[in-house]
Coordinates of C-alpha atoms in Angstrom, one line a residue:
M13 CA 18.1 19.5 -22.2
S14 CA 15.5 20.4 -19.6
A15 CA 12.3 18.5 -19.5
P16 CA 9.2 20.1 -21.1
P17 CA 6.9 21.9 -18.7
S18 CA 4.0 20.0 -17.4
G19 CA 0.4 20.9 -18.1
T20 CA 0.0 22.2 -14.6
A21 CA 3.0 24.5 -15.0
I22 CA 1.7 25.8 -18.3
L23 CA -1.7 26.5 -16.8
L24 CA -0.1 28.4 -13.9
F25 CA 2.0 30.5 -16.3
L26 CA -1.2 31.3 -18.4
R27 CA -3.2 32.2 -15.3
V28 CA -0.4 34.5 -13.9
T29 CA 0.0 36.1 -17.4
L30 CA -3.8 36.7 -17.5
H31 CA -4.0 38.3 -14.1
V32 CA -0.9 40.4 -14.7
G33 CA -2.2 41.5 -18.1
F34 CA -5.5 42.5 -16.6
A35 CA -3.8 44.5 -13.9
V36 CA -1.4 46.2 -16.4
L37 CA -4.2 47.1 -18.9
L38 CA -6.4 48.4 -16.1
G39 CA -3.6 50.5 -14.7
V40 CA -2.7 52.0 -18.1
A41 CA -6.3 52.8 -19.0
T42 CA -6.8 54.4 -15.5
L43 CA -3.7 56.6 -16.0
G44 CA -5.0 57.7 -19.4
L45 CA -8.4 58.9 -18.1
P46 CA -9.3 62.4 -19.4
T47 CA -9.2 65.3 -16.9
G48 CA -12.0 67.7 -16.1
G49 CA -15.8 67.2 -16.3
G50 CA -18.0 67.1 -19.3
V51 CA -19.4 64.0 -20.8
N52 CA -16.9 61.8 -19.3
G53 CA -17.4 63.1 -15.8
S54 CA -14.8 63.4 -13.1
R55 CA -11.5 61.6 -13.6
Y56 CA -11.4 60.7 -9.9
G57 CA -14.8 59.1 -10.1
W58 CA -13.7 56.9 -13.0
A59 CA -10.5 56.1 -11.1
A60 CA -12.5 55.1 -8.1
L61 CA -14.7 52.8 -10.3
A62 CA -11.5 51.3 -11.7
A63 CA -10.3 50.7 -8.2
V64 CA -13.5 48.9 -7.3
L65 CA -13.1 46.7 -10.4
A66 CA -9.5 45.9 -9.4
G67 CA -10.7 45.0 -5.9
V68 CA -13.5 42.8 -7.1
Y69 CA -11.2 41.0 -9.6
L70 CA -8.5 40.6 -7.0
A71 CA -10.8 39.3 -4.3
G72 CA -12.3 36.6 -6.7
T73 CA -8.9 35.4 -7.8
L74 CA -7.5 35.2 -4.3
V75 CA -10.5 33.3 -2.9
E76 CA -10.3 30.8 -5.9
K77 CA -6.5 30.4 -5.4
R78 CA -6.9 29.6 -1.6
F79 CA -9.6 27.1 -2.3
A80 CA -7.6 25.4 -5.1
A81 CA -4.6 25.2 -2.7
G82 CA -6.7 23.6 0.0
K83 CA -6.2 26.6 2.4
S84 CA -9.9 27.5 2.6
G85 CA -13.0 25.4 3.0
F86 CA -15.2 28.0 1.2
D87 CA -16.0 26.8 -2.3
P88 CA -16.3 29.9 -4.6
R89 CA -17.3 28.0 -7.8
P90 CA -21.1 28.4 -7.2
Y91 CA -20.5 32.2 -7.2
A92 CA -18.1 32.3 -10.2
V93 CA -20.8 33.5 -12.6
L94 CA -21.9 36.3 -10.2
W95 CA -18.3 37.4 -9.8
L96 CA -17.8 37.4 -13.6
G97 CA -21.0 39.4 -14.1
T98 CA -19.9 42.0 -11.6
V99 CA -16.5 42.3 -13.2
T100 CA -18.1 42.6 -16.7
V101 CA -20.7 45.2 -15.6
L102 CA -17.9 47.4 -14.0
W103 CA -15.9 47.1 -17.1
V104 CA -18.8 48.2 -19.3
M105 CA -19.3 51.2 -17.1
L106 CA -15.6 52.1 -17.4
L107 CA -15.8 51.6 -21.1
A108 CA -18.5 54.3 -21.3
G109 CA -16.0 56.6 -19.7
S110 CA -12.9 55.9 -21.8
A111 CA -12.2 53.8 -24.9
D112 CA -8.8 53.0 -23.4
F113 CA -10.6 50.3 -21.3
S114 CA -11.3 48.4 -24.5
W115 CA -8.1 46.5 -24.1
L116 CA -9.5 44.8 -21.0
A117 CA -11.9 42.9 -23.2
F118 CA -9.1 40.4 -24.2
P119 CA -8.5 39.0 -20.6
L120 CA -12.3 39.1 -20.1
F121 CA -12.7 36.9 -23.2
F122 CA -10.6 34.2 -21.5
L123 CA -12.6 34.5 -18.2
H124 CA -15.9 34.1 -20.0
L125 CA -14.6 31.0 -21.9
H126 CA -13.3 29.5 -18.6
V127 CA -16.4 30.2 -16.4
L128 CA -19.4 30.0 -18.7
P129 CA -20.6 27.2 -20.9
R130 CA -19.2 27.4 -24.4
P131 CA -22.4 28.6 -26.3
V132 CA -23.1 31.2 -23.6
A133 CA -19.4 32.3 -23.6
L134 CA -19.4 32.8 -27.3
A135 CA -22.6 34.9 -27.2
T136 CA -21.2 37.1 -24.4
I137 CA -17.9 37.5 -26.2
A138 CA -19.8 38.7 -29.3
L139 CA -21.6 41.3 -27.1
L140 CA -18.3 42.4 -25.5
T141 CA -16.8 42.7 -29.0
A142 CA -19.7 44.8 -30.1
A143 CA -19.3 47.0 -27.1
V144 CA -15.6 47.5 -27.9
I145 CA -16.4 48.4 -31.5
A146 CA -19.0 50.9 -30.3
S147 CA -16.6 52.5 -27.8
Q148 CA -13.8 52.8 -30.4
W149 CA -16.2 54.2 -33.0
A150 CA -17.5 56.8 -30.5
A151 CA -14.0 57.8 -29.6
S152 CA -13.0 58.2 -33.2
G153 CA -15.8 60.7 -33.9
Q154 CA -16.3 59.5 -37.4
P155 CA -19.8 59.0 -38.9
V156 CA -18.8 55.6 -40.3
P157 CA -16.4 53.3 -38.3
H158 CA -13.0 52.7 -39.9
V159 CA -12.3 49.2 -41.0
A160 CA -9.6 48.9 -38.3
V161 CA -12.1 49.8 -35.6
V162 CA -14.2 46.8 -36.6
L163 CA -11.5 44.4 -37.8
G164 CA -9.2 44.8 -34.8
P165 CA -11.7 43.8 -32.1
V166 CA -13.1 41.0 -34.2
V167 CA -9.7 39.5 -35.0
G168 CA -8.7 39.9 -31.4
A169 CA -11.9 38.2 -30.2
A170 CA -11.4 35.3 -32.7
F171 CA -7.8 34.8 -31.5
S172 CA -8.9 35.0 -27.9
V173 CA -11.6 32.3 -28.5
V174 CA -9.1 30.0 -30.1
T175 CA -6.6 30.5 -27.4
G176 CA -9.2 30.3 -24.7
L177 CA -10.6 27.0 -26.0
A178 CA -7.0 25.6 -26.1
Y179 CA -6.6 26.8 -22.5
R180 CA -9.8 25.1 -21.5
A181 CA -8.8 21.9 -23.1
L182 CA -5.4 22.1 -21.3
Y183 CA -7.2 22.8 -18.1
R184 CA -9.5 19.7 -18.5
D185 CA -6.4 17.6 -19.3
A186 CA -4.6 18.9 -16.2
E187 CA -7.7 18.2 -14.0
N188 CA -7.9 14.7 -15.4
Q189 CA -4.2 14.2 -14.6
R190 CA -4.7 15.5 -11.1
R191 CA -7.6 13.2 -10.5
A192 CA -5.6 10.3 -11.9
A193 CA -2.6 11.2 -9.7
D194 CA -4.9 11.4 -6.7
E195 CA -6.4 8.0 -7.6
L196 CA -2.9 6.5 -8.0
R197 CA -1.9 7.8 -4.6
R198 CA -5.0 6.3 -3.0
T199 CA -4.3 3.0 -4.8
R200 CA -0.7 3.0 -3.6
A201 CA -1.8 3.7 -0.1
D202 CA -4.4 0.9 -0.2
L203 CA -1.8 -1.4 -1.7
A204 CA 0.7 -0.5 1.0
R205 CA -1.9 -1.2 3.7
T206 CA -2.8 -4.5 2.1
Q207 CA 0.9 -5.5 1.9
H208 CA 1.4 -4.5 5.5
D209 CA -1.6 -6.5 6.6
A210 CA -0.5 -9.5 4.6
G211 CA 3.0 -9.2 6.1
V212 CA 1.5 -9.0 9.6
L213 CA -0.7 -12.1 8.9
A214 CA 2.3 -14.0 7.5
E215 CA 4.4 -13.2 10.5
R216 CA 1.6 -14.3 12.8
E217 CA 1.4 -17.6 10.9
R218 CA 5.2 -18.0 11.2
L219 CA 5.2 -17.4 14.9
A220 CA 2.2 -19.6 15.4
R221 CA 4.0 -22.5 13.6
E222 CA 7.2 -21.9 15.5
I223 CA 5.4 -21.7 18.9
H224 CA 3.4 -24.9 18.2
D225 CA 6.4 -26.9 16.9
T226 CA 8.8 -25.8 19.6
L227 CA 7.5 -24.0 22.7
A228 CA 4.1 -25.7 22.9
Q229 CA 5.7 -29.2 22.5
G230 CA 8.5 -28.4 24.9
L231 CA 6.1 -27.1 27.5
S232 CA 3.9 -30.1 27.2
S233 CA 7.0 -32.4 27.7
I234 CA 8.1 -30.3 30.7
L235 CA 4.7 -30.7 32.2
L236 CA 4.5 -34.4 31.8
V237 CA 8.1 -35.0 33.0
A238 CA 7.5 -32.8 36.0
R239 CA 4.5 -34.8 36.9
A240 CA 6.6 -38.0 36.6
A241 CA 9.2 -36.4 38.9
E242 CA 6.5 -35.5 41.4
K243 CA 5.3 -39.1 41.3
S244 CA 8.9 -40.4 41.9
L245 CA 9.2 -38.2 44.9
H246 CA 5.9 -39.4 46.2
D247 CA 7.0 -43.0 45.7
G248 CA 10.3 -42.3 47.6
D249 CA 12.6 -42.6 44.6
P250 CA 14.7 -39.3 44.7
A251 CA 17.2 -40.6 42.2
A252 CA 14.6 -41.0 39.5
A253 CA 13.0 -37.7 40.4
G254 CA 16.4 -36.0 40.1
E255 CA 17.0 -37.5 36.6
R256 CA 13.6 -36.3 35.5
L257 CA 14.1 -32.8 36.9
A258 CA 17.4 -32.6 35.0
L259 CA 15.5 -33.6 31.9
V260 CA 13.0 -30.8 32.6
Q261 CA 15.9 -28.3 32.9
Q262 CA 17.4 -29.5 29.7
T263 CA 14.1 -29.2 27.8
A264 CA 13.4 -25.8 29.2
A265 CA 16.9 -24.5 28.2
E266 CA 16.5 -25.9 24.7
N267 CA 13.0 -24.2 24.3
L268 CA 14.4 -20.9 25.6
A269 CA 17.1 -21.0 23.0
E270 CA 14.4 -21.8 20.3
A271 CA 12.3 -18.9 21.4
R272 CA 15.2 -16.4 21.3
H273 CA 16.1 -17.6 17.8
F274 CA 12.8 -17.8 16.1
V275 CA 11.8 -14.3 17.3
R276 CA 14.9 -13.1 15.4
G277 CA 13.9 -15.2 12.4
L278 CA 17.0 -17.3 12.6
A279 CA 17.6 -21.0 12.1
S280 CA 16.9 -23.5 14.8
P281 CA 19.8 -23.6 17.3
Q282 CA 19.8 -27.4 16.8
L283 CA 20.9 -26.7 13.2
Q284 CA 23.5 -24.0 13.8
E285 CA 26.4 -26.2 14.8
S286 CA 25.3 -29.5 13.4
S287 CA 23.8 -31.1 10.4
L288 CA 20.1 -32.2 9.9
V289 CA 21.1 -35.8 10.4
D290 CA 22.7 -35.0 13.8
A291 CA 19.8 -32.9 14.8
L292 CA 17.3 -35.7 14.0
R293 CA 19.5 -38.3 15.8
R294 CA 19.5 -36.1 18.9
L295 CA 15.7 -35.6 18.6
C296 CA 15.2 -39.4 18.5
D297 CA 17.3 -39.7 21.7
E298 CA 15.4 -37.0 23.4
T299 CA 12.1 -38.5 22.4
A300 CA 13.1 -41.8 23.9
A301 CA 14.4 -40.1 27.1
L302 CA 11.2 -38.1 27.5
A303 CA 9.1 -41.2 27.0
A304 CA 11.1 -43.1 29.5
A305 CA 10.8 -40.3 32.1
R306 CA 7.0 -40.7 31.8
G307 CA 7.3 -44.5 32.3
S308 CA 6.8 -45.3 28.6
G309 CA 8.9 -47.8 26.7
L310 CA 9.0 -45.9 23.4
G311 CA 12.1 -46.6 21.3
C312 CA 13.0 -44.1 18.6
R313 CA 15.7 -44.6 15.9
L314 CA 16.9 -42.8 12.8
H315 CA 17.6 -44.3 9.4
V316 CA 19.4 -42.4 6.7
E317 CA 19.2 -43.5 3.0
G318 CA 21.4 -42.1 0.3
S319 CA 24.3 -39.7 0.6
P320 CA 23.4 -36.7 2.8
A321 CA 23.4 -33.5 0.8
E322 CA 23.6 -29.9 2.0
L323 CA 20.1 -28.5 2.0
P324 CA 18.8 -24.9 2.0
Q325 CA 18.0 -23.6 5.5
P326 CA 14.2 -23.5 4.9
Y327 CA 14.4 -27.2 4.0
T328 CA 16.3 -28.2 7.1
V329 CA 14.1 -26.2 9.4
A330 CA 10.9 -27.6 7.8
L331 CA 12.1 -31.2 8.0
L332 CA 13.2 -30.8 11.6
R333 CA 9.9 -29.2 12.6
A334 CA 8.0 -32.0 10.9
A335 CA 10.0 -34.5 12.9
Q336 CA 9.5 -32.6 16.2
A337 CA 5.8 -32.3 15.8
S338 CA 5.3 -35.9 14.6
L339 CA 7.3 -37.4 17.4
A340 CA 5.6 -35.2 20.0
N341 CA 2.3 -36.6 18.7
V342 CA 3.7 -40.1 19.0
R343 CA 4.7 -39.5 22.6
E344 CA 1.4 -37.9 23.7
H345 CA -1.2 -39.9 21.7
A346 CA 0.1 -42.9 19.9
H347 CA 0.9 -45.3 22.9
A348 CA 3.6 -46.7 20.6
G349 CA 6.5 -49.0 21.4
T350 CA 8.6 -48.0 18.4
A351 CA 9.0 -44.8 16.3
V352 CA 11.3 -44.8 13.2
V353 CA 12.4 -41.6 11.5
T354 CA 13.7 -42.2 7.9
L355 CA 15.5 -39.4 6.1
A356 CA 16.2 -40.2 2.4
F357 CA 18.2 -38.3 -0.2
L358 CA 16.9 -39.5 -3.6
G359 CA 18.7 -37.2 -6.0
N360 CA 15.9 -34.8 -7.1
E361 CA 14.1 -34.8 -3.8
V362 CA 14.5 -35.3 -0.1
T363 CA 12.0 -37.3 2.0
L364 CA 11.3 -37.7 5.6
D365 CA 9.0 -40.5 7.0
I366 CA 8.0 -40.8 10.6
F367 CA 6.4 -44.2 11.4
D368 CA 5.0 -45.4 14.7
D369 CA 3.4 -48.7 15.7
G370 CA 0.8 -47.0 18.0
V371 CA -2.9 -47.1 18.2
G372 CA -3.4 -45.0 15.0
F373 CA -6.6 -43.0 14.2
D374 CA -9.0 -42.2 11.4
P375 CA -7.6 -39.2 9.5
A376 CA -11.1 -38.4 8.2
D377 CA -12.3 -37.9 11.7
P378 CA -11.6 -34.5 13.4
R379 CA -9.8 -34.7 16.7
P380 CA -12.3 -34.7 19.5
D381 CA -10.3 -32.3 21.6
G382 CA -10.1 -29.8 18.8
R383 CA -6.3 -29.9 18.4
G384 CA -5.0 -30.2 14.9
F385 CA -3.0 -27.0 14.3
G386 CA 0.3 -28.9 14.2
L387 CA -0.6 -30.9 11.1
R388 CA -2.1 -27.9 9.4
S389 CA 0.9 -25.8 10.0
L390 CA 3.2 -28.5 8.8
R391 CA 1.2 -28.7 5.5
E392 CA 1.5 -25.0 5.1
R393 CA 5.2 -25.0 5.8
V394 CA 5.9 -27.8 3.3
A395 CA 3.6 -26.3 0.7
M396 CA 5.6 -23.0 0.8
L397 CA 8.6 -25.0 -0.3
G398 CA 6.8 -26.7 -3.2
G399 CA 6.6 -30.0 -1.3
S400 CA 3.8 -32.3 -0.1
L401 CA 2.8 -33.9 3.2
D402 CA 0.9 -37.2 3.3
L403 CA -0.6 -38.8 6.4
E404 CA -1.5 -42.6 6.5
S405 CA -3.1 -44.1 9.5
A406 CA -6.0 -46.3 10.6
P407 CA -7.2 -47.4 14.1
G408 CA -4.9 -50.1 15.5
E409 CA -2.4 -49.9 12.6
G410 CA -0.1 -47.1 13.5
T411 CA 0.7 -43.9 11.7
V412 CA 3.1 -42.7 8.9
V413 CA 3.8 -39.0 8.2
A414 CA 5.6 -38.6 4.9
V415 CA 7.2 -35.3 3.7
R416 CA 8.5 -34.8 0.2
L417 CA 10.5 -31.8 -0.8
P418 CA 11.8 -31.3 -4.4
L419 CA 15.5 -30.3 -4.9
D420 CA 15.2 -28.8 -8.4
G421 CA 13.1 -25.8 -9.3
P422 CA 11.6 -25.0 -5.9
R423 CA 15.0 -25.3 -4.3
N424 CA 16.2 -22.1 -5.9
A425 CA 13.2 -20.2 -4.4
A426 CA 14.0 -21.8 -1.0
E427 CA 17.6 -20.6 -1.3
D428 CA 16.4 -17.1 -2.0
Q429 CA 14.3 -17.2 1.3
A430 CA 17.3 -18.5 3.3

């Protein structure tokens, strides 16, 4: 079964029917014009007047159609009443020439109902009906009009009014639907732009976190170790300089691999061929090596509690990034002698604690150098997984960064992101 026609399709059908009906009735009445002169005048004169009526009617409908289709910037609506008045006057003149033009009153009824306000349209329809009755009465030649001469136009006018009002209601409904559809399209376009902007911002945040936790920390380490190598060369110790330059190359290679992978949205290369525990153990070794290259005696070790469980990829990446950022801060700012990374699997959650015995700081005090993006990005990354990040520190008492990630409800969401 085919779907019912829409209001717009029905309106189009009615409009086409109205215009075709007007053209057919005008053509039939013109062909039926009387010949010769006399009271009715020349047939060719009335035919010319009918052609003028056809031209005015056609011009008005074409201009309105082009404007409705968006093909013309000229708005004909302010001139609709003038156009309708011209059509009506031409029809009245033709009606004086032949009663056959009476049938054109029916499409004119619809035009009056569509263009004019309802009270005005009903009054003009009454006048048009009276003109039809008078024309039919004059054509019959009877002293008293026959009942059919009066009843026919009146019934036809009443039917046209009812049909015209229904058409007008359908027209308003179609206009409301069109406006609602336009508003819906605008809303969808706005929503699409909003979602696009949100996606762009989210991607920028992701890249900012990845750059800070990998490239920025790696470049900082490369810079510090390169300075240490330069100092070794200046002190005449090429062996130590060579070791430090080798560490620079290793760190640069690892950061290059990180950059290539996070641009593609992939996991950290440190996690692709090894577990989180192995990656954290290597990170501790690298931290101690980088500190040693700078002449610092920082010792870093890993403790694992519980039975290691397979974690969703977003969990492993978040925990590794937390350890990388925290240990980078320990190397650069803590002046610590020991750093301990504790990874614990506690059944319904996984925790990561990074402790150092350095100088500590006051968490309530903003960093004087304005740097603090790492901690903020870590909080955002952990919060996206439904976890929490706590920071405990005080001047002279070291620092503890504690990350908690639940393994129940939020884990499913994390697996969907993986």
